[in-house]
Amino acid sequence: MTAPALVALAHGSRDPRSAATINALTELVACMRPDLRVETAFLDLSEPGFDEVVDRLVAEGYSEIVVVPLLLTEAYHAKVDVPQAAEQASSRHEGLRIHVTKVLGIESAFFNVLDRRLREALKENRVRELDALVLAGAGSSDPLANAMISRAARAWGSHHRLPTIAAFASSVPPAAGEAVRAHRADGRRHIAVGMLFLAPGVLPDRVKELALEAGAVAVAEPLGAEQEIAQVILARYAVGAVELVPLEAMFA
């Protein structure tokens, strides 16, 4: 019996660096599980689109697909866009079963990647001292999604024993520059910014610009294609693949 295909579904961006990073992450997943069919797809702005990938898999004989949303929070895309895309794809192909997993979220292993990116930024900028951090995420009209970023900021700051403020690239305050200035108003001068984004793009670039203008000494790059993230993708897939198994088959 052929295992379900894994489709890593990202939002997409006009910035080609974003798609390149997502493709590199998916390639890493495929290298870790060469027995699986692993595909990248995008909701918008980048190619290939989700429908194109699903159509190709069905044409090749796949009847089961596990979709892993490459999203860090449960915001609008996770709650509306992804389920809607899966439902529409299923309706176009009789007998096709698609299971959408939980989003990646912000797993504890991701803090290892955050720290790696931070160390790289500190080394590049020859920073030897820190007295505050900012953790920047995309921002959303969904308060629960923003709360996830805020919780992550508290956890990251607690780990480093440094005051840490969550910042957002859109929708809600504070922006990265405002967060840096808030630290400076408290007398702190050595402030670094971490990025809760999977890939480069317009929003991370804006975060970096605002943070540096406000006086940050270093701004880390987005998480990127890393083994810790690939492992979470595979963990989400494993749960999704089990969900596709009929109950009678499990107890046969």
PDB file of C-alpha atoms in Angstrom:
ATOM      1  CA  MET A   1       0.000   0.000   0.000  1.00  0.00           C
ATOM      2  CA  THR A   2       1.391   3.394  -1.020  1.00  0.00           C
ATOM      3  CA  ALA A   3       1.889   5.847   1.834  1.00  0.00           C
ATOM      4  CA  PRO A   4      -0.028   9.122   1.572  1.00  0.00           C
ATOM      5  CA  ALA A   5       1.803  11.932  -0.171  1.00  0.00           C
ATOM      6  CA  LEU A   6       3.036  14.780   2.007  1.00  0.00           C
ATOM      7  CA  VAL A   7       2.265  18.283   0.772  1.00  0.00           C
ATOM      8  CA  ALA A   8       4.031  21.054   2.675  1.00  0.00           C
ATOM      9  CA  LEU A   9       1.720  24.015   2.122  1.00  0.00           C
ATOM     10  CA  ALA A  10       3.111  27.522   2.581  1.00  0.00           C
ATOM     11  CA  HIS A  11       1.420  30.873   2.122  1.00  0.00           C
ATOM     12  CA  GLY A  12       3.654  32.152  -0.673  1.00  0.00           C
ATOM     13  CA  SER A  13       5.369  35.474  -1.322  1.00  0.00           C
ATOM     14  CA  ARG A  14       6.364  37.749  -4.179  1.00  0.00           C
ATOM     15  CA  ASP A  15       9.893  37.608  -2.774  1.00  0.00           C
ATOM     16  CA  PRO A  16      11.741  34.730  -4.503  1.00  0.00           C
ATOM     17  CA  ARG A  17      13.874  34.177  -1.388  1.00  0.00           C
ATOM     18  CA  SER A  18      10.782  32.947   0.404  1.00  0.00           C
ATOM     19  CA  ALA A  19       9.944  30.184  -2.070  1.00  0.00           C
ATOM     20  CA  ALA A  20      13.611  29.189  -2.266  1.00  0.00           C
ATOM     21  CA  THR A  21      13.744  28.737   1.505  1.00  0.00           C
ATOM     22  CA  ILE A  22      10.492  26.763   1.620  1.00  0.00           C
ATOM     23  CA  ASN A  23      11.720  24.532  -1.207  1.00  0.00           C
ATOM     24  CA  ALA A  24      14.980  23.939   0.658  1.00  0.00           C
ATOM     25  CA  LEU A  25      13.014  22.973   3.766  1.00  0.00           C
ATOM     26  CA  THR A  26      10.855  20.543   1.799  1.00  0.00           C
ATOM     27  CA  GLU A  27      13.945  19.040   0.179  1.00  0.00           C
ATOM     28  CA  LEU A  28      15.365  18.477   3.654  1.00  0.00           C
ATOM     29  CA  VAL A  29      12.160  16.655   4.639  1.00  0.00           C
ATOM     30  CA  ALA A  30      12.417  14.500   1.517  1.00  0.00           C
ATOM     31  CA  CYS A  31      16.036  13.625   2.319  1.00  0.00           C
ATOM     32  CA  MET A  32      15.029  12.569   5.830  1.00  0.00           C
ATOM     33  CA  ARG A  33      12.229  10.354   4.461  1.00  0.00           C
ATOM     34  CA  PRO A  34      13.206   9.217   0.960  1.00  0.00           C
ATOM     35  CA  ASP A  35      10.409   6.636   1.072  1.00  0.00           C
ATOM     36  CA  LEU A  36       7.758   9.378   1.000  1.00  0.00           C
ATOM     37  CA  ARG A  37       6.478  11.499  -1.834  1.00  0.00           C
ATOM     38  CA  VAL A  38       7.056  15.056  -0.599  1.00  0.00           C
ATOM     39  CA  GLU A  39       5.819  18.125  -2.457  1.00  0.00           C
ATOM     40  CA  THR A  40       5.865  21.875  -1.872  1.00  0.00           C
ATOM     41  CA  ALA A  41       2.761  23.935  -2.630  1.00  0.00           C
ATOM     42  CA  PHE A  42       1.711  27.533  -2.069  1.00  0.00           C
ATOM     43  CA  LEU A  43      -1.627  29.142  -1.339  1.00  0.00           C
ATOM     44  CA  ASP A  44      -0.832  32.300  -3.274  1.00  0.00           C
ATOM     45  CA  LEU A  45       1.863  34.417  -4.942  1.00  0.00           C
ATOM     46  CA  SER A  46       4.333  31.552  -5.526  1.00  0.00           C
ATOM     47  CA  GLU A  47       4.389  28.456  -7.710  1.00  0.00           C
ATOM     48  CA  PRO A  48       3.353  25.683  -7.747  1.00  0.00           C
ATOM     49  CA  GLY A  49      -0.138  26.311  -6.452  1.00  0.00           C
ATOM     50  CA  PHE A  50      -1.916  23.794  -4.257  1.00  0.00           C
ATOM     51  CA  ASP A  51      -4.407  22.739  -6.945  1.00  0.00           C
ATOM     52  CA  GLU A  52      -1.604  22.081  -9.427  1.00  0.00           C
ATOM     53  CA  VAL A  53       0.234  19.843  -6.972  1.00  0.00           C
ATOM     54  CA  VAL A  54      -2.912  17.923  -6.012  1.00  0.00           C
ATOM     55  CA  ASP A  55      -3.862  17.390  -9.664  1.00  0.00           C
ATOM     56  CA  ARG A  56      -0.390  16.036 -10.420  1.00  0.00           C
ATOM     57  CA  LEU A  57      -0.445  13.641  -7.478  1.00  0.00           C
ATOM     58  CA  VAL A  58      -3.885  12.332  -8.414  1.00  0.00           C
ATOM     59  CA  ALA A  59      -2.750  11.845 -12.023  1.00  0.00           C
ATOM     60  CA  GLU A  60       0.129   9.750 -10.689  1.00  0.00           C
ATOM     61  CA  GLY A  61      -2.235   7.523  -8.720  1.00  0.00           C
ATOM     62  CA  TYR A  62      -2.207   8.996  -5.218  1.00  0.00           C
ATOM     63  CA  SER A  63      -5.575   8.807  -3.472  1.00  0.00           C
ATOM     64  CA  GLU A  64      -4.454  10.066  -0.046  1.00  0.00           C
ATOM     65  CA  ILE A  65      -2.656  13.299   0.781  1.00  0.00           C
ATOM     66  CA  VAL A  66      -1.523  14.713   4.107  1.00  0.00           C
ATOM     67  CA  VAL A  67      -1.248  18.501   4.037  1.00  0.00           C
ATOM     68  CA  VAL A  68       1.092  20.088   6.581  1.00  0.00           C
ATOM     69  CA  PRO A  69       0.516  23.867   6.784  1.00  0.00           C
ATOM     70  CA  LEU A  70       3.866  25.627   7.121  1.00  0.00           C
ATOM     71  CA  LEU A  71       2.433  28.213   9.483  1.00  0.00           C
ATOM     72  CA  LEU A  72       3.639  29.229  12.925  1.00  0.00           C
ATOM     73  CA  THR A  73       0.286  30.346  14.338  1.00  0.00           C
ATOM     74  CA  GLU A  74      -3.388  29.390  14.072  1.00  0.00           C
ATOM     75  CA  ALA A  75      -4.506  32.549  12.290  1.00  0.00           C
ATOM     76  CA  TYR A  76      -6.797  33.194   9.304  1.00  0.00           C
ATOM     77  CA  HIS A  77      -4.767  31.194   6.788  1.00  0.00           C
ATOM     78  CA  ALA A  78      -4.799  28.146   9.057  1.00  0.00           C
ATOM     79  CA  LYS A  79      -8.469  28.424   9.995  1.00  0.00           C
ATOM     80  CA  VAL A  80      -9.950  29.426   6.637  1.00  0.00           C
ATOM     81  CA  ASP A  81      -7.637  29.387   3.609  1.00  0.00           C
ATOM     82  CA  VAL A  82      -5.999  25.992   4.118  1.00  0.00           C
ATOM     83  CA  PRO A  83      -9.172  23.991   4.968  1.00  0.00           C
ATOM     84  CA  GLN A  84     -11.001  25.687   2.109  1.00  0.00           C
ATOM     85  CA  ALA A  85      -8.250  24.801  -0.372  1.00  0.00           C
ATOM     86  CA  ALA A  86      -8.260  21.178   0.804  1.00  0.00           C
ATOM     87  CA  GLU A  87     -12.046  20.916   0.599  1.00  0.00           C
ATOM     88  CA  GLN A  88     -12.137  22.350  -2.920  1.00  0.00           C
ATOM     89  CA  ALA A  89      -9.384  19.997  -4.081  1.00  0.00           C
ATOM     90  CA  SER A  90     -11.188  16.983  -2.622  1.00  0.00           C
ATOM     91  CA  SER A  91     -14.426  17.946  -4.341  1.00  0.00           C
ATOM     92  CA  ARG A  92     -12.699  17.977  -7.734  1.00  0.00           C
ATOM     93  CA  HIS A  93     -11.367  14.425  -7.423  1.00  0.00           C
ATOM     94  CA  GLU A  94     -13.723  11.586  -6.581  1.00  0.00           C
ATOM     95  CA  GLY A  95     -12.220   9.220  -4.030  1.00  0.00           C
ATOM     96  CA  LEU A  96      -9.417  11.570  -3.014  1.00  0.00           C
ATOM     97  CA  ARG A  97      -8.875  11.836   0.737  1.00  0.00           C
ATOM     98  CA  ILE A  98      -7.012  14.844   2.112  1.00  0.00           C
ATOM     99  CA  HIS A  99      -6.132  15.322   5.760  1.00  0.00           C
ATOM    100  CA  VAL A 100      -4.926  18.731   6.952  1.00  0.00           C
ATOM    101  CA  THR A 101      -2.717  18.528  10.032  1.00  0.00           C
ATOM    102  CA  LYS A 102      -2.090  21.025  12.772  1.00  0.00           C
ATOM    103  CA  VAL A 103       0.102  23.948  11.802  1.00  0.00           C
ATOM    104  CA  LEU A 104       3.769  23.789  12.746  1.00  0.00           C
ATOM    105  CA  GLY A 105       3.134  26.165  15.620  1.00  0.00           C
ATOM    106  CA  ILE A 106       6.061  27.220  17.780  1.00  0.00           C
ATOM    107  CA  GLU A 107       7.639  24.038  19.076  1.00  0.00           C
ATOM    108  CA  SER A 108      10.304  24.097  21.778  1.00  0.00           C
ATOM    109  CA  ALA A 109      12.872  22.826  19.262  1.00  0.00           C
ATOM    110  CA  PHE A 110      12.388  26.017  17.262  1.00  0.00           C
ATOM    111  CA  PHE A 111      14.060  27.981  20.052  1.00  0.00           C
ATOM    112  CA  ASN A 112      17.281  26.148  19.193  1.00  0.00           C
ATOM    113  CA  VAL A 113      16.981  27.546  15.679  1.00  0.00           C
ATOM    114  CA  LEU A 114      16.164  31.018  17.029  1.00  0.00           C
ATOM    115  CA  ASP A 115      19.300  30.906  19.151  1.00  0.00           C
ATOM    116  CA  ARG A 116      21.387  29.755  16.190  1.00  0.00           C
ATOM    117  CA  ARG A 117      20.158  32.648  14.053  1.00  0.00           C
ATOM    118  CA  LEU A 118      20.749  35.039  16.961  1.00  0.00           C
ATOM    119  CA  ARG A 119      24.336  33.862  17.472  1.00  0.00           C
ATOM    120  CA  GLU A 120      25.003  34.321  13.758  1.00  0.00           C
ATOM    121  CA  ALA A 121      23.686  37.893  13.870  1.00  0.00           C
ATOM    122  CA  LEU A 122      25.673  38.736  17.000  1.00  0.00           C
ATOM    123  CA  LYS A 123      28.862  37.360  15.465  1.00  0.00           C
ATOM    124  CA  GLU A 124      28.303  39.202  12.191  1.00  0.00           C
ATOM    125  CA  ASN A 125      27.780  42.487  14.031  1.00  0.00           C
ATOM    126  CA  ARG A 126      30.551  41.816  16.578  1.00  0.00           C
ATOM    127  CA  VAL A 127      28.160  42.172  19.487  1.00  0.00           C
ATOM    128  CA  ARG A 128      29.518  40.872  22.787  1.00  0.00           C
ATOM    129  CA  GLU A 129      26.879  42.127  25.206  1.00  0.00           C
ATOM    130  CA  LEU A 130      23.081  41.975  25.351  1.00  0.00           C
ATOM    131  CA  ASP A 131      20.695  43.430  27.883  1.00  0.00           C
ATOM    132  CA  ALA A 132      17.346  42.946  26.099  1.00  0.00           C
ATOM    133  CA  LEU A 133      15.611  41.008  23.325  1.00  0.00           C
ATOM    134  CA  VAL A 134      12.713  41.515  20.938  1.00  0.00           C
ATOM    135  CA  LEU A 135      10.949  38.579  19.293  1.00  0.00           C
ATOM    136  CA  ALA A 136       9.120  39.567  16.120  1.00  0.00           C
ATOM    137  CA  GLY A 137       6.323  37.653  14.404  1.00  0.00           C
ATOM    138  CA  ALA A 138       3.939  38.372  11.559  1.00  0.00           C
ATOM    139  CA  GLY A 139       1.004  39.689  13.573  1.00  0.00           C
ATOM    140  CA  SER A 140      -2.654  38.909  12.982  1.00  0.00           C
ATOM    141  CA  SER A 141      -6.183  40.159  13.530  1.00  0.00           C
ATOM    142  CA  ASP A 142      -6.630  36.956  15.548  1.00  0.00           C
ATOM    143  CA  PRO A 143      -5.699  37.677  19.191  1.00  0.00           C
ATOM    144  CA  LEU A 144      -4.977  34.006  19.896  1.00  0.00           C
ATOM    145  CA  ALA A 145      -2.347  33.946  17.161  1.00  0.00           C
ATOM    146  CA  ASN A 146      -0.708  37.052  18.617  1.00  0.00           C
ATOM    147  CA  ALA A 147      -0.829  35.482  22.064  1.00  0.00           C
ATOM    148  CA  MET A 148       1.256  32.578  20.740  1.00  0.00           C
ATOM    149  CA  ILE A 149       3.982  35.026  19.723  1.00  0.00           C
ATOM    150  CA  SER A 150       3.798  36.748  23.108  1.00  0.00           C
ATOM    151  CA  ARG A 151       4.112  33.433  24.958  1.00  0.00           C
ATOM    152  CA  ALA A 152       7.080  32.499  22.811  1.00  0.00           C
ATOM    153  CA  ALA A 153       8.723  35.839  23.612  1.00  0.00           C
ATOM    154  CA  ARG A 154       8.279  35.260  27.341  1.00  0.00           C
ATOM    155  CA  ALA A 155       9.723  31.759  27.080  1.00  0.00           C
ATOM    156  CA  TRP A 156      12.690  32.936  25.010  1.00  0.00           C
ATOM    157  CA  GLY A 157      13.405  35.786  27.396  1.00  0.00           C
ATOM    158  CA  SER A 158      13.140  33.513  30.421  1.00  0.00           C
ATOM    159  CA  HIS A 159      15.617  31.100  28.847  1.00  0.00           C
ATOM    160  CA  HIS A 160      18.149  33.883  28.313  1.00  0.00           C
ATOM    161  CA  ARG A 161      17.249  35.734  31.524  1.00  0.00           C
ATOM    162  CA  LEU A 162      16.730  38.915  29.556  1.00  0.00           C
ATOM    163  CA  PRO A 163      13.713  41.224  29.318  1.00  0.00           C
ATOM    164  CA  THR A 164      11.952  40.393  26.057  1.00  0.00           C
ATOM    165  CA  ILE A 165       9.153  42.146  24.183  1.00  0.00           C
ATOM    166  CA  ALA A 166       7.007  40.560  21.475  1.00  0.00           C
ATOM    167  CA  ALA A 167       6.703  42.662  18.319  1.00  0.00           C
ATOM    168  CA  PHE A 168       4.560  42.316  15.217  1.00  0.00           C
ATOM    169  CA  ALA A 169       5.130  43.108  11.563  1.00  0.00           C
ATOM    170  CA  SER A 170       1.471  43.888  10.865  1.00  0.00           C
ATOM    171  CA  SER A 171      -2.039  44.244  12.293  1.00  0.00           C
ATOM    172  CA  VAL A 172      -1.193  44.998  15.932  1.00  0.00           C
ATOM    173  CA  PRO A 173       1.364  46.957  17.957  1.00  0.00           C
ATOM    174  CA  PRO A 174       4.076  47.104  18.953  1.00  0.00           C
ATOM    175  CA  ALA A 175       6.120  47.118  15.767  1.00  0.00           C
ATOM    176  CA  ALA A 176       9.758  46.073  16.041  1.00  0.00           C
ATOM    177  CA  GLY A 177      10.976  49.654  16.210  1.00  0.00           C
ATOM    178  CA  GLU A 178       8.528  50.491  18.990  1.00  0.00           C
ATOM    179  CA  ALA A 179       9.660  47.461  20.984  1.00  0.00           C
ATOM    180  CA  VAL A 180      13.319  48.436  20.639  1.00  0.00           C
ATOM    181  CA  ARG A 181      12.538  52.012  21.697  1.00  0.00           C
ATOM    182  CA  ALA A 182      10.603  50.723  24.723  1.00  0.00           C
ATOM    183  CA  HIS A 183      13.709  48.863  25.874  1.00  0.00           C
ATOM    184  CA  ARG A 184      15.853  51.936  25.274  1.00  0.00           C
ATOM    185  CA  ALA A 185      13.442  54.050  27.303  1.00  0.00           C
ATOM    186  CA  ASP A 186      14.174  51.677  30.189  1.00  0.00           C
ATOM    187  CA  GLY A 187      17.886  52.353  29.839  1.00  0.00           C
ATOM    188  CA  ARG A 188      18.863  49.295  27.807  1.00  0.00           C
ATOM    189  CA  ARG A 189      21.229  49.813  24.886  1.00  0.00           C
ATOM    190  CA  HIS A 190      22.282  46.351  23.677  1.00  0.00           C
ATOM    191  CA  ILE A 191      19.079  45.021  22.119  1.00  0.00           C
ATOM    192  CA  ALA A 192      18.861  42.169  19.617  1.00  0.00           C
ATOM    193  CA  VAL A 193      15.854  41.039  17.597  1.00  0.00           C
ATOM    194  CA  GLY A 194      14.856  37.459  16.797  1.00  0.00           C
ATOM    195  CA  MET A 195      12.569  36.499  13.912  1.00  0.00           C
ATOM    196  CA  LEU A 196       9.604  34.129  14.166  1.00  0.00           C
ATOM    197  CA  PHE A 197       9.299  33.791  10.412  1.00  0.00           C
ATOM    198  CA  LEU A 198      10.094  30.675   8.427  1.00  0.00           C
ATOM    199  CA  ALA A 199      11.531  32.476   5.416  1.00  0.00           C
ATOM    200  CA  PRO A 200      12.774  35.869   4.206  1.00  0.00           C
ATOM    201  CA  GLY A 201      10.316  38.264   2.631  1.00  0.00           C
ATOM    202  CA  VAL A 202       8.695  41.674   2.801  1.00  0.00           C
ATOM    203  CA  LEU A 203       7.591  41.443   6.441  1.00  0.00           C
ATOM    204  CA  PRO A 204      10.921  40.217   7.862  1.00  0.00           C
ATOM    205  CA  ASP A 205      12.713  42.903   5.858  1.00  0.00           C
ATOM    206  CA  ARG A 206      10.418  45.536   7.353  1.00  0.00           C
ATOM    207  CA  VAL A 207      11.050  44.205  10.858  1.00  0.00           C
ATOM    208  CA  LYS A 208      14.794  44.448  10.311  1.00  0.00           C
ATOM    209  CA  GLU A 209      14.588  47.961   8.892  1.00  0.00           C
ATOM    210  CA  LEU A 210      12.483  49.307  11.765  1.00  0.00           C
ATOM    211  CA  ALA A 211      14.546  47.569  14.445  1.00  0.00           C
ATOM    212  CA  LEU A 212      17.866  48.890  13.143  1.00  0.00           C
ATOM    213  CA  GLU A 213      16.455  52.402  12.746  1.00  0.00           C
ATOM    214  CA  ALA A 214      15.389  52.275  16.401  1.00  0.00           C
ATOM    215  CA  GLY A 215      18.854  51.230  17.569  1.00  0.00           C
ATOM    216  CA  ALA A 216      18.935  47.420  17.681  1.00  0.00           C
ATOM    217  CA  VAL A 217      22.506  46.129  17.683  1.00  0.00           C
ATOM    218  CA  ALA A 218      21.648  42.960  15.741  1.00  0.00           C
ATOM    219  CA  VAL A 219      18.679  41.449  13.920  1.00  0.00           C
ATOM    220  CA  ALA A 220      18.597  37.708  13.314  1.00  0.00           C
ATOM    221  CA  GLU A 221      17.513  36.127  10.051  1.00  0.00           C
ATOM    222  CA  PRO A 222      14.291  34.063   9.785  1.00  0.00           C
ATOM    223  CA  LEU A 223      14.377  30.434  10.906  1.00  0.00           C
ATOM    224  CA  GLY A 224      15.074  28.986   7.466  1.00  0.00           C
ATOM    225  CA  ALA A 225      15.472  25.374   6.356  1.00  0.00           C
ATOM    226  CA  GLU A 226      16.612  23.546   9.471  1.00  0.00           C
ATOM    227  CA  GLN A 227      16.426  19.958  10.681  1.00  0.00           C
ATOM    228  CA  GLU A 228      14.366  20.837  13.755  1.00  0.00           C
ATOM    229  CA  ILE A 229      11.621  22.270  11.561  1.00  0.00           C
ATOM    230  CA  ALA A 230      11.771  19.365   9.122  1.00  0.00           C
ATOM    231  CA  GLN A 231      11.337  16.955  12.033  1.00  0.00           C
ATOM    232  CA  VAL A 232       8.167  18.748  13.133  1.00  0.00           C
ATOM    233  CA  ILE A 233       6.813  18.552   9.581  1.00  0.00           C
ATOM    234  CA  LEU A 234       7.375  14.801   9.614  1.00  0.00           C
ATOM    235  CA  ALA A 235       5.788  14.489  13.052  1.00  0.00           C
ATOM    236  CA  ARG A 236       2.687  16.315  11.808  1.00  0.00           C
ATOM    237  CA  TYR A 237       2.634  14.047   8.742  1.00  0.00           C
ATOM    238  CA  ALA A 238       2.844  10.899  10.874  1.00  0.00           C
ATOM    239  CA  VAL A 239      -0.243  11.889  12.853  1.00  0.00           C
ATOM    240  CA  GLY A 240      -2.085  12.872   9.679  1.00  0.00           C
ATOM    241  CA  ALA A 241      -1.266   9.589   7.957  1.00  0.00           C
ATOM    242  CA  VAL A 242      -2.723   7.655  10.893  1.00  0.00           C
ATOM    243  CA  GLU A 243      -5.880   9.778  10.720  1.00  0.00           C
ATOM    244  CA  LEU A 244      -6.380   8.597   7.139  1.00  0.00           C
ATOM    245  CA  VAL A 245      -6.354   4.922   8.146  1.00  0.00           C
ATOM    246  CA  PRO A 246      -9.936   3.579   8.462  1.00  0.00           C
ATOM    247  CA  LEU A 247     -10.803   2.311  11.936  1.00  0.00           C
ATOM    248  CA  GLU A 248     -11.648  -1.160  10.646  1.00  0.00           C
ATOM    249  CA  ALA A 249      -8.180  -1.422   9.101  1.00  0.00           C
ATOM    250  CA  MET A 250      -6.527  -0.438  12.379  1.00  0.00           C
ATOM    251  CA  PHE A 251      -8.220  -3.273  14.249  1.00  0.00           C
ATOM    252  CA  ALA A 252      -8.180  -5.887  11.506  1.00  0.00           C
TER     253      ALA A 252
END
